[in-house]
Amino acid sequence: MASTASGASRLPLAWLRLLLLGWLFAVVSQTTCASNGLQPLSDGDREAVAGYFTADADGFYGSLQETYHALRALEILERSNVESQKICDSLVGLVQAPHDSVEDAFHVVRIAEVLQCPHGAEVAKVIVPSLQAAVEKAKSLLELHYSVATIAIIKGWSSKSASFNDALSGVFSSLKELAGPDGTWHYTKSSSESSAKAAGLYTFFSFPTTAIAYHVIGHIKTAAIKLFDNLESHDQGVFYFQESKDDASSGGGGALEATWAVLRGSAALAAVLPAKLKVEVEKVFGIAKFLLTPGLALSATEAFYQLDSLSVLEEYRPAVPVSVQTSSILSLSSNDNLEVAVTTVLGKPVSQVKVTLVSAHCIGADAPPVWSSQNLNYVENSGKYVFHFLSATTDLGKYKLRLEVCSVKSEGHSSYTSGGPVKSDITVISAIGISDVQIAVLDSNTGISDFSAVLEYGKDENITLSANHLQKLRLSLKLTSPSGSPFNPQQVFLKLVHESHVEHLYLVKSSAKGFQLTLDFLGLVEKLQYLSGTYNVVLIVGDMTMENSFVWTLASLDLDLPAAPEGKPLPPKAPLEITARIGPKPEIAHIFRQPEKRPPTLLSNIFLSLTLLPLIGFFIGLGYLGANIKLFPTTGLPGAAAVGFHGAVASILVLYFLFWLKLDLFTTLKVLGFLGLCTLPPGHFILSYLADSSAKQKTA
Amino acid sequence: MGSTTADARALVTALRSAYAATPIKLKIIDLYVVYALSTVLVQVVYMSLVGSFPFNAFLSGILSCIGSAVLAVCLRMQVNKENKEFKDLPPERAFADFVLCNLVLHLVIMNFLG
C-alpha cells in the first residue's frame, strides 16, 4: 500500500521524526491507557499549540496567510482573545491596495469568513472585477485554486456571482488535463510529478458552485476514491499522504499538509454528492491516528493544518473516527461503575452510538465470561456510557473486555467508527482485611513464648520487644478478601532495619492457617553481621489488586547478639546515600606507553652529513685513481641503449625512494615489474655490445 | 722489537707495491667496498650514541651497506682476470648480476626501513 505515482520516495525529516514519535506513542498507549489506540487532543497539546500563535500590535499574526491560520486554529481551540474588530476594519484597506496576486484576496476573504466580518459586501465589491480576469488568466492549479475558492466564499456576499458560472465550466475542462491516472494531479501541464496535495486542492475548490455537469461530478468522485488508494501507511495503523517533490511550489509542508489538503477536498466533495463517498474505515481511522500523534505540530503552520484536519474529521461524511476510552480500575469498596467515554478527535462527547460490552473474561482463569452482550447506557451530564460491572461475587484481578461501538443509523448524520472492536484491560481492586496479627518472642529450646502481643492494623501501639540469640521471633497474620476467602497477595515481607540502616528482608510464607514466619536468631547471627542493637520490625504487604497496600512498623526489637569472633573483619555497613551504591564510579585514568626518547635533531643531522662523507671520499678516490667514462658509447643505438639502461636503473632507484616515502609494497612491485621490463632490453643490448666489442679487441 | 717494526714496515711496502699492480677496475671496486664499510662504521657509532630505536631502521641501514659490500666483493671475484674459477664468465654478465642483486637488496632494504 506504499506505492505512489510520485517517483522516488524521499523521506523528509518530518517523516523520520514522525516515525519515532509514532512508535513512542504506540508503546505508551499500550502500557498506560485502556483505549482503542486513539487519544483525543489532550489539554497539554492544546496549550502547546495555542502558544504558537502570538498576535502583533495591530491584531494580525504575521502575514495574511499566517493570520488566517492563527484565527482558524484559535477558533477550533475555542479561544476568544482575538481582536476581530481591529482585523475586520483593516481588511477593507488591505484589499483596496493594488496587488497582482489573487492569493492575497483569497486570504483576506478567508479571514473575513472566519471572523464573520460585517464588511463582507464591501470587500466583495472591490475584489469581484479582478477575480474574473484572474479566472480566465489562470494557468496552474494553484492560481485556479485561489481564484475559484475566493469566488466560492464571496458568493453569498455579492450579487454578481451568477456570471462566474460560465467562466467556471470552461475551467473544469482545462483542469482535466492536469489529472493523473491514479487519482493524483499535477500542478501544471508541464510538470511531471504528481502529488496528492494537488489532488486535494483540486477537489477542495471544486465545490460549492451549483452549475456542475453530472459527468464532471462522477469523474471527480471516482478520481477521489482512487486517491485514497495512494495512502501511505506505517506501523500501528497510521495512514497519511506522502508529499511529492512538486509540493514545494505550493509551499511544501510535508505529509501533514498533503493529508490536510486531501481531507478538505474529500469533505467538500462529500458534502455536495447526493450519494455517500465511500472510503474505507481503516483508512479514515489511520489518518486520525496520524493527526493525533503527540508532538506532530512544531510550528504555527503545522498546528493550523493539524487542527483544521481534526475539525474536518469531526464531521467527516464518509466516517467520523471516535476515540473510545474505558476506565482502567474499578474499586469494589467504592462500588465503581464501568465508564466508557466516546469522543471525537477534538474531545467532544458523542451520544449517537450504541456501545455494547461483548464479553468480559477474567485473565488467568479459563472460566466462562463474567458478562456477555450487555448494552451500556448513556449518561447525559457526564457524557459517558455507563455499566454496572461489579457485583458481590466479582473476583479481584484483571479482566479483558471487548467492546463494540456501532453507529446509530439516522438521516443527515455521519456514521461513527471506532476502528474495529475495542479491547481493553481493567483491574478490579478492593480493600483487604488484615486480622489476627500476632508477634511473639519464643525460647528456642522449649518453644514457650516469653513475650507475645496481638496487634491491630491501624492502631499505632509502639511495642518494644527484646530478644537474644537463643530466642526466636514469630509473626503470624491473616489476610481476607471482601468475599471472605483468604487472600494471597504478591508481596508479604518482614523487614528488620537496624539503627545503622542495615536492612534484612524475609519472606512470610502462607499456609492454610494464614501467613507465618519464624526467625531463629541462632542461625541468623552471622547473616545479621553480629550487629546488636535496636531493630525496627516492619511488615510490608502489597498486591496489584489491593487498595490498601501498606508498610507497617510493628514493633521495635532490642536484639542482643554475641560479638563477632576475632580476626573476622566486619563487613562494611550499608552506605547511607543510595547514590554511593548505585551512582557513577570514579573515572579511570589510563596510562599509555610513553613514546621512546628520540635523539636531538641536531645530532641526527650531524650524523646524516657524516654518512655522506664517505660518498664524497669515494668520488675523490675515483678521481685520484683516474677512473673515466671514455668507453661510454655516444653515438647511435649503443648510445641510446646505454642512456636507456642508466635511465631505467635510475628510475628504479627513484621508485624505491617513493616507496620509502609513501607508496605501499603492492604498488611498488607492480611498477617495479614494469620498470624491470624496461631495463632488460637496453641493458641486455648494451652489455652484449660491450662484450662483443671487448672480444673483438682481444682477438684483434 | 726493532725487527717486528721493520718487518711490519717491509710488509706494508710490499703490499703497497703489489697492490699498485692491480687493474684500475678492481681498484674502483675496492674503493666502493671501503666506502660501504666506512658508512657502516658511521652508523654503528651513531647507534652507540643514541640507542637502537627504531631498531628496524638501524638494521636496514647497516645491512644495506654490508650487502652492497658483499656484492661488490663478489663482483670483484668474478671480474678478476687472474681468478681461474670464473674464466668463462664474461665480466658484463657479472656486472648485470651485480646490478640485479643490488636492486633486489635495496627493495628489501626499503621495505624494512619503514
mmCIF file of C-alpha atoms in Angstrom, chain A residues 127-404:
data_model
loop_
_atom_site.group_PDB
_atom_site.id
_atom_site.type_symbol
_atom_site.label_atom_id
_atom_site.label_comp_id
_atom_site.label_asym_id
_atom_site.label_seq_id
_atom_site.Cartn_x
_atom_site.Cartn_y
_atom_site.Cartn_z
ATOM 1 C CA ILE A 127 -12.456 42.100 -5.405
ATOM 2 C CA VAL A 128 -15.011 40.905 -7.945
ATOM 3 C CA PRO A 129 -13.653 42.727 -11.033
ATOM 4 C CA SER A 130 -10.123 41.426 -10.603
ATOM 5 C CA LEU A 131 -11.349 37.910 -9.898
ATOM 6 C CA GLN A 132 -12.985 37.436 -13.255
ATOM 7 C CA ALA A 133 -9.766 38.333 -15.017
ATOM 8 C CA ALA A 134 -7.836 36.033 -12.724
ATOM 9 C CA VAL A 135 -10.030 33.030 -13.511
ATOM 10 C CA GLU A 136 -9.562 33.439 -17.230
ATOM 11 C CA LYS A 137 -5.832 34.022 -16.959
ATOM 12 C CA ALA A 138 -5.031 31.203 -14.552
ATOM 13 C CA LYS A 139 -2.765 28.518 -15.916
ATOM 14 C CA SER A 140 -1.701 26.434 -12.970
ATOM 15 C CA LEU A 141 -3.633 24.561 -10.339
ATOM 16 C CA LEU A 142 -2.677 26.939 -7.591
ATOM 17 C CA GLU A 143 -3.930 30.067 -9.335
ATOM 18 C CA LEU A 144 -7.186 28.345 -10.146
ATOM 19 C CA HIS A 145 -7.486 27.209 -6.581
ATOM 20 C CA TYR A 146 -7.140 30.690 -5.189
ATOM 21 C CA SER A 147 -9.498 32.349 -7.625
ATOM 22 C CA VAL A 148 -12.220 29.742 -7.539
ATOM 23 C CA ALA A 149 -12.111 29.363 -3.777
ATOM 24 C CA THR A 150 -12.426 33.112 -3.351
ATOM 25 C CA ILE A 151 -15.441 33.107 -5.599
ATOM 26 C CA ALA A 152 -16.984 30.291 -3.606
ATOM 27 C CA ILE A 153 -16.665 32.216 -0.364
ATOM 28 C CA ILE A 154 -17.933 35.597 -1.577
ATOM 29 C CA LYS A 155 -20.840 34.114 -3.460
ATOM 30 C CA GLY A 156 -23.115 34.860 -0.598
ATOM 31 C CA TRP A 157 -21.883 38.413 -0.189
ATOM 32 C CA SER A 158 -22.234 39.750 -3.698
ATOM 33 C CA SER A 159 -24.961 39.543 -6.277
ATOM 34 C CA LYS A 160 -22.630 39.279 -9.247
ATOM 35 C CA SER A 161 -21.669 35.674 -8.660
ATOM 36 C CA ALA A 162 -24.031 34.199 -11.237
ATOM 37 C CA SER A 163 -21.808 35.431 -14.055
ATOM 38 C CA PHE A 164 -18.953 33.284 -12.817
ATOM 39 C CA ASN A 165 -20.567 30.003 -13.660
ATOM 40 C CA ASP A 166 -19.796 30.320 -17.372
ATOM 41 C CA ALA A 167 -16.151 31.015 -16.722
ATOM 42 C CA LEU A 168 -16.004 28.073 -14.354
ATOM 43 C CA SER A 169 -17.337 25.451 -16.742
ATOM 44 C CA GLY A 170 -14.527 26.306 -19.121
ATOM 45 C CA VAL A 171 -12.118 25.916 -16.231
ATOM 46 C CA PHE A 172 -13.130 22.345 -15.496
ATOM 47 C CA SER A 173 -12.270 21.032 -18.925
ATOM 48 C CA SER A 174 -8.816 22.544 -18.779
ATOM 49 C CA LEU A 175 -8.400 21.048 -15.346
ATOM 50 C CA LYS A 176 -8.975 17.531 -16.562
ATOM 51 C CA GLU A 177 -5.703 17.780 -18.438
ATOM 52 C CA LEU A 178 -3.920 18.029 -15.170
ATOM 53 C CA ALA A 179 -5.225 14.716 -13.899
ATOM 54 C CA GLY A 180 -3.080 11.650 -13.459
ATOM 55 C CA PRO A 181 -4.196 8.062 -13.979
ATOM 56 C CA ASP A 182 -4.236 7.001 -10.379
ATOM 57 C CA GLY A 183 -6.162 9.755 -8.707
ATOM 58 C CA THR A 184 -3.315 12.231 -8.307
ATOM 59 C CA TRP A 185 -2.916 15.548 -10.097
ATOM 60 C CA HIS A 186 -0.120 17.737 -11.394
ATOM 61 C CA TYR A 187 0.389 21.381 -10.596
ATOM 62 C CA THR A 188 0.823 22.496 -14.184
ATOM 63 C CA LYS A 189 0.647 20.849 -17.591
ATOM 64 C CA SER A 190 4.396 20.768 -17.860
ATOM 65 C CA SER A 191 5.180 19.281 -14.514
ATOM 66 C CA SER A 192 5.983 15.614 -14.391
ATOM 67 C CA GLU A 193 5.494 14.981 -10.705
ATOM 68 C CA SER A 194 2.033 14.320 -9.463
ATOM 69 C CA SER A 195 1.010 14.942 -5.961
ATOM 70 C CA ALA A 196 -1.710 14.010 -3.589
ATOM 71 C CA LYS A 197 -1.759 17.543 -2.262
ATOM 72 C CA ALA A 198 -2.540 18.892 -5.654
ATOM 73 C CA ALA A 199 -5.402 16.449 -5.820
ATOM 74 C CA GLY A 200 -6.694 17.683 -2.518
ATOM 75 C CA LEU A 201 -6.529 21.285 -3.660
ATOM 76 C CA TYR A 202 -8.360 20.405 -6.822
ATOM 77 C CA THR A 203 -11.250 18.736 -5.162
ATOM 78 C CA PHE A 204 -11.366 21.347 -2.445
ATOM 79 C CA PHE A 205 -12.092 24.216 -4.590
ATOM 80 C CA SER A 206 -14.367 22.482 -6.979
ATOM 81 C CA PHE A 207 -17.342 22.711 -4.914
ATOM 82 C CA PRO A 208 -19.829 24.996 -3.780
ATOM 83 C CA THR A 209 -20.730 26.051 -7.295
ATOM 84 C CA THR A 210 -24.045 24.807 -8.500
ATOM 85 C CA ALA A 211 -23.593 24.636 -12.247
ATOM 86 C CA ILE A 212 -21.557 21.480 -12.454
ATOM 87 C CA ALA A 213 -22.492 18.883 -15.007
ATOM 88 C CA TYR A 214 -23.132 15.404 -13.648
ATOM 89 C CA HIS A 215 -20.382 13.792 -15.617
ATOM 90 C CA VAL A 216 -17.892 16.111 -14.011
ATOM 91 C CA ILE A 217 -19.073 15.113 -10.553
ATOM 92 C CA GLY A 218 -18.835 11.461 -11.441
ATOM 93 C CA HIS A 219 -15.312 11.871 -12.784
ATOM 94 C CA ILE A 220 -14.175 13.742 -9.737
ATOM 95 C CA LYS A 221 -15.765 11.185 -7.435
ATOM 96 C CA THR A 222 -14.015 8.189 -8.999
ATOM 97 C CA ALA A 223 -10.786 10.068 -9.003
ATOM 98 C CA ALA A 224 -11.179 10.968 -5.337
ATOM 99 C CA ILE A 225 -11.797 7.354 -4.391
ATOM 100 C CA LYS A 226 -8.737 6.273 -6.346
ATOM 101 C CA LEU A 227 -6.814 8.892 -4.458
ATOM 102 C CA PHE A 228 -7.359 7.092 -1.198
ATOM 103 C CA ASP A 229 -5.651 4.050 -2.644
ATOM 104 C CA ASN A 230 -2.441 6.019 -2.589
ATOM 105 C CA LEU A 231 -2.452 6.426 1.142
ATOM 106 C CA GLU A 232 0.942 5.743 2.673
ATOM 107 C CA SER A 233 0.801 3.518 5.672
ATOM 108 C CA HIS A 234 3.139 2.919 8.514
ATOM 109 C CA ASP A 235 3.124 0.572 11.524
ATOM 110 C CA GLN A 236 0.402 0.571 14.100
ATOM 111 C CA GLY A 237 -2.196 1.543 11.544
ATOM 112 C CA VAL A 238 -1.154 5.144 10.927
ATOM 113 C CA PHE A 239 -2.044 6.426 7.462
ATOM 114 C CA TYR A 240 -1.069 9.669 5.777
ATOM 115 C CA PHE A 241 -0.490 11.175 2.374
ATOM 116 C CA GLN A 242 3.100 11.464 1.276
ATOM 117 C CA GLU A 243 4.271 14.765 -0.099
ATOM 118 C CA SER A 244 5.748 14.913 -3.586
ATOM 119 C CA LYS A 245 8.691 16.905 -4.936
ATOM 120 C CA ASP A 246 6.404 19.390 -6.590
ATOM 121 C CA ASP A 247 4.702 20.389 -3.388
ATOM 122 C CA ALA A 248 7.451 22.919 -2.825
ATOM 123 C CA SER A 249 5.792 25.090 -5.453
ATOM 124 C CA SER A 250 2.687 25.315 -3.339
ATOM 125 C CA GLY A 251 4.520 25.927 -0.113
ATOM 126 C CA GLY A 252 5.849 22.484 0.828
ATOM 127 C CA GLY A 253 4.545 21.342 4.159
ATOM 128 C CA GLY A 254 5.209 17.674 4.034
ATOM 129 C CA ALA A 255 2.873 14.835 4.756
ATOM 130 C CA LEU A 256 0.763 16.884 7.167
ATOM 131 C CA GLU A 257 -0.192 19.477 4.587
ATOM 132 C CA ALA A 258 -0.830 16.896 1.892
ATOM 133 C CA THR A 259 -3.132 14.981 4.219
ATOM 134 C CA TRP A 260 -4.925 18.195 5.156
ATOM 135 C CA ALA A 261 -5.486 19.071 1.521
ATOM 136 C CA VAL A 262 -6.953 15.675 0.715
ATOM 137 C CA LEU A 263 -9.195 15.693 3.781
ATOM 138 C CA ARG A 264 -10.551 19.137 2.987
ATOM 139 C CA GLY A 265 -11.079 18.214 -0.621
ATOM 140 C CA SER A 266 -12.841 14.958 0.078
ATOM 141 C CA ALA A 267 -15.019 16.563 2.773
ATOM 142 C CA ALA A 268 -16.105 19.278 0.347
ATOM 143 C CA LEU A 269 -16.825 16.656 -2.287
ATOM 144 C CA ALA A 270 -18.823 14.501 0.113
ATOM 145 C CA ALA A 271 -20.944 17.479 1.125
ATOM 146 C CA VAL A 272 -22.039 18.007 -2.456
ATOM 147 C CA LEU A 273 -22.550 14.436 -3.646
ATOM 148 C CA PRO A 274 -26.033 13.043 -3.498
ATOM 149 C CA ALA A 275 -24.758 9.595 -2.543
ATOM 150 C CA LYS A 276 -22.126 8.846 0.085
ATOM 151 C CA LEU A 277 -18.435 8.926 -0.752
ATOM 152 C CA LYS A 278 -17.139 5.506 0.200
ATOM 153 C CA VAL A 279 -13.783 5.486 1.910
ATOM 154 C CA GLU A 280 -12.531 2.501 3.856
ATOM 155 C CA VAL A 281 -12.983 2.889 7.558
ATOM 156 C CA GLU A 282 -9.476 1.733 8.488
ATOM 157 C CA LYS A 283 -8.015 4.436 6.287
ATOM 158 C CA VAL A 284 -10.003 7.183 7.959
ATOM 159 C CA PHE A 285 -9.019 5.780 11.314
ATOM 160 C CA GLY A 286 -5.408 5.607 10.257
ATOM 161 C CA ILE A 287 -5.441 9.228 9.162
ATOM 162 C CA ALA A 288 -6.913 10.186 12.532
ATOM 163 C CA LYS A 289 -4.082 8.328 14.267
ATOM 164 C CA PHE A 290 -1.567 10.214 12.201
ATOM 165 C CA LEU A 291 -3.123 13.554 13.045
ATOM 166 C CA LEU A 292 -3.207 12.817 16.755
ATOM 167 C CA THR A 293 0.415 11.805 17.036
ATOM 168 C CA PRO A 294 1.794 13.668 20.061
ATOM 169 C CA GLY A 295 4.149 16.451 19.121
ATOM 170 C CA LEU A 296 3.075 16.400 15.485
ATOM 171 C CA ALA A 297 2.846 20.179 15.099
ATOM 172 C CA LEU A 298 6.102 22.001 15.666
ATOM 173 C CA SER A 299 5.197 25.362 14.207
ATOM 174 C CA ALA A 300 2.201 27.619 13.807
ATOM 175 C CA THR A 301 1.518 26.445 10.250
ATOM 176 C CA GLU A 302 1.693 22.797 11.201
ATOM 177 C CA ALA A 303 -0.607 23.498 14.136
ATOM 178 C CA PHE A 304 -3.151 25.007 11.786
ATOM 179 C CA TYR A 305 -3.070 22.007 9.458
ATOM 180 C CA GLN A 306 -3.398 19.605 12.343
ATOM 181 C CA LEU A 307 -6.305 21.423 13.948
ATOM 182 C CA ASP A 308 -8.141 22.097 10.710
ATOM 183 C CA SER A 309 -7.803 18.452 9.662
ATOM 184 C CA LEU A 310 -9.120 17.339 13.039
ATOM 185 C CA SER A 311 -12.104 19.646 12.757
ATOM 186 C CA VAL A 312 -12.823 18.210 9.295
ATOM 187 C CA LEU A 313 -12.672 14.728 10.782
ATOM 188 C CA GLU A 314 -15.227 15.674 13.430
ATOM 189 C CA GLU A 315 -17.898 15.914 10.754
ATOM 190 C CA TYR A 316 -16.414 13.762 8.007
ATOM 191 C CA ARG A 317 -19.169 12.395 5.799
ATOM 192 C CA PRO A 318 -17.642 9.003 4.939
ATOM 193 C CA ALA A 319 -16.931 8.124 8.580
ATOM 194 C CA VAL A 320 -16.154 10.007 11.762
ATOM 195 C CA PRO A 321 -13.416 8.407 13.827
ATOM 196 C CA VAL A 322 -14.097 8.312 17.528
ATOM 197 C CA SER A 323 -11.880 7.624 20.457
ATOM 198 C CA VAL A 324 -13.097 5.067 22.969
ATOM 199 C CA GLN A 325 -11.599 5.106 26.437
ATOM 200 C CA THR A 326 -12.610 2.926 29.348
ATOM 201 C CA SER A 327 -11.863 3.372 32.996
ATOM 202 C CA SER A 328 -8.983 1.125 33.934
ATOM 203 C CA ILE A 329 -9.514 0.488 37.651
ATOM 204 C CA LEU A 330 -12.747 -0.416 39.398
ATOM 205 C CA SER A 331 -12.856 -0.490 43.153
ATOM 206 C CA LEU A 332 -15.158 -2.890 44.965
ATOM 207 C CA SER A 333 -15.110 -0.852 48.140
ATOM 208 C CA SER A 334 -16.437 2.236 46.407
ATOM 209 C CA ASN A 335 -18.647 0.190 44.042
ATOM 210 C CA ASP A 336 -17.433 1.914 40.849
ATOM 211 C CA ASN A 337 -19.258 1.609 37.558
ATOM 212 C CA LEU A 338 -17.558 0.789 34.286
ATOM 213 C CA GLU A 339 -17.414 4.072 32.349
ATOM 214 C CA VAL A 340 -16.687 4.309 28.648
ATOM 215 C CA ALA A 341 -16.019 7.729 27.130
ATOM 216 C CA VAL A 342 -16.697 8.009 23.396
ATOM 217 C CA THR A 343 -15.414 11.294 21.979
ATOM 218 C CA THR A 344 -14.486 12.849 18.662
ATOM 219 C CA VAL A 345 -10.875 13.561 17.847
ATOM 220 C CA LEU A 346 -11.140 17.018 19.406
ATOM 221 C CA GLY A 347 -12.688 15.711 22.595
ATOM 222 C CA LYS A 348 -16.411 16.349 22.128
ATOM 223 C CA PRO A 349 -18.570 13.537 23.548
ATOM 224 C CA VAL A 350 -20.627 11.535 21.062
ATOM 225 C CA SER A 351 -24.078 10.320 22.009
ATOM 226 C CA GLN A 352 -25.367 8.806 18.768
ATOM 227 C CA VAL A 353 -23.649 5.484 19.114
ATOM 228 C CA LYS A 354 -24.540 2.200 20.676
ATOM 229 C CA VAL A 355 -21.871 0.753 22.953
ATOM 230 C CA THR A 356 -22.061 -2.963 23.691
ATOM 231 C CA LEU A 357 -19.912 -4.962 26.103
ATOM 232 C CA VAL A 358 -19.419 -8.078 24.032
ATOM 233 C CA SER A 359 -17.546 -10.096 26.642
ATOM 234 C CA ALA A 360 -15.551 -9.740 29.853
ATOM 235 C CA HIS A 361 -13.142 -12.508 30.841
ATOM 236 C CA CYS A 362 -11.062 -12.836 33.947
ATOM 237 C CA ILE A 363 -7.421 -13.082 32.903
ATOM 238 C CA GLY A 364 -5.734 -16.224 34.070
ATOM 239 C CA ALA A 365 -8.872 -18.277 34.670
ATOM 240 C CA ASP A 366 -10.450 -20.418 31.977
ATOM 241 C CA ALA A 367 -13.870 -19.698 33.339
ATOM 242 C CA PRO A 368 -16.778 -18.581 31.139
ATOM 243 C CA PRO A 369 -17.105 -14.832 30.638
ATOM 244 C CA VAL A 370 -18.368 -12.817 33.564
ATOM 245 C CA TRP A 371 -20.541 -10.667 31.279
ATOM 246 C CA SER A 372 -21.565 -11.002 27.655
ATOM 247 C CA SER A 373 -23.604 -8.913 25.216
ATOM 248 C CA GLN A 374 -24.587 -6.132 27.559
ATOM 249 C CA ASN A 375 -25.620 -2.666 26.394
ATOM 250 C CA LEU A 376 -24.213 0.413 28.043
ATOM 251 C CA ASN A 377 -26.393 3.407 28.879
ATOM 252 C CA TYR A 378 -25.545 6.956 28.024
ATOM 253 C CA VAL A 379 -25.490 9.371 30.946
ATOM 254 C CA GLU A 380 -26.214 12.964 29.880
ATOM 255 C CA ASN A 381 -24.375 15.021 32.432
ATOM 256 C CA SER A 382 -21.082 13.138 32.299
ATOM 257 C CA GLY A 383 -21.160 12.367 28.571
ATOM 258 C CA LYS A 384 -20.144 8.763 29.168
ATOM 259 C CA TYR A 385 -21.604 5.321 28.689
ATOM 260 C CA VAL A 386 -22.040 3.507 31.976
ATOM 261 C CA PHE A 387 -22.407 -0.108 33.014
ATOM 262 C CA HIS A 388 -22.817 -1.638 36.423
ATOM 263 C CA PHE A 389 -19.944 -4.109 36.224
ATOM 264 C CA LEU A 390 -19.305 -5.022 39.846
ATOM 265 C CA SER A 391 -21.382 -7.332 41.945
ATOM 266 C CA ALA A 392 -20.916 -9.031 45.284
ATOM 267 C CA THR A 393 -19.332 -12.045 43.621
ATOM 268 C CA THR A 394 -16.853 -10.310 41.325
ATOM 269 C CA ASP A 395 -13.355 -11.633 41.853
ATOM 270 C CA LEU A 396 -10.416 -9.357 42.295
ATOM 271 C CA GLY A 397 -7.882 -9.240 39.458
ATOM 272 C CA LYS A 398 -7.515 -8.281 35.822
ATOM 273 C CA TYR A 399 -10.254 -8.608 33.240
ATOM 274 C CA LYS A 400 -10.140 -8.495 29.472
ATOM 275 C CA LEU A 401 -13.001 -6.547 27.975
ATOM 276 C CA ARG A 402 -14.234 -6.492 24.408
ATOM 277 C CA LEU A 403 -16.457 -3.620 23.386
ATOM 278 C CA GLU A 404 -18.178 -2.743 20.163
#
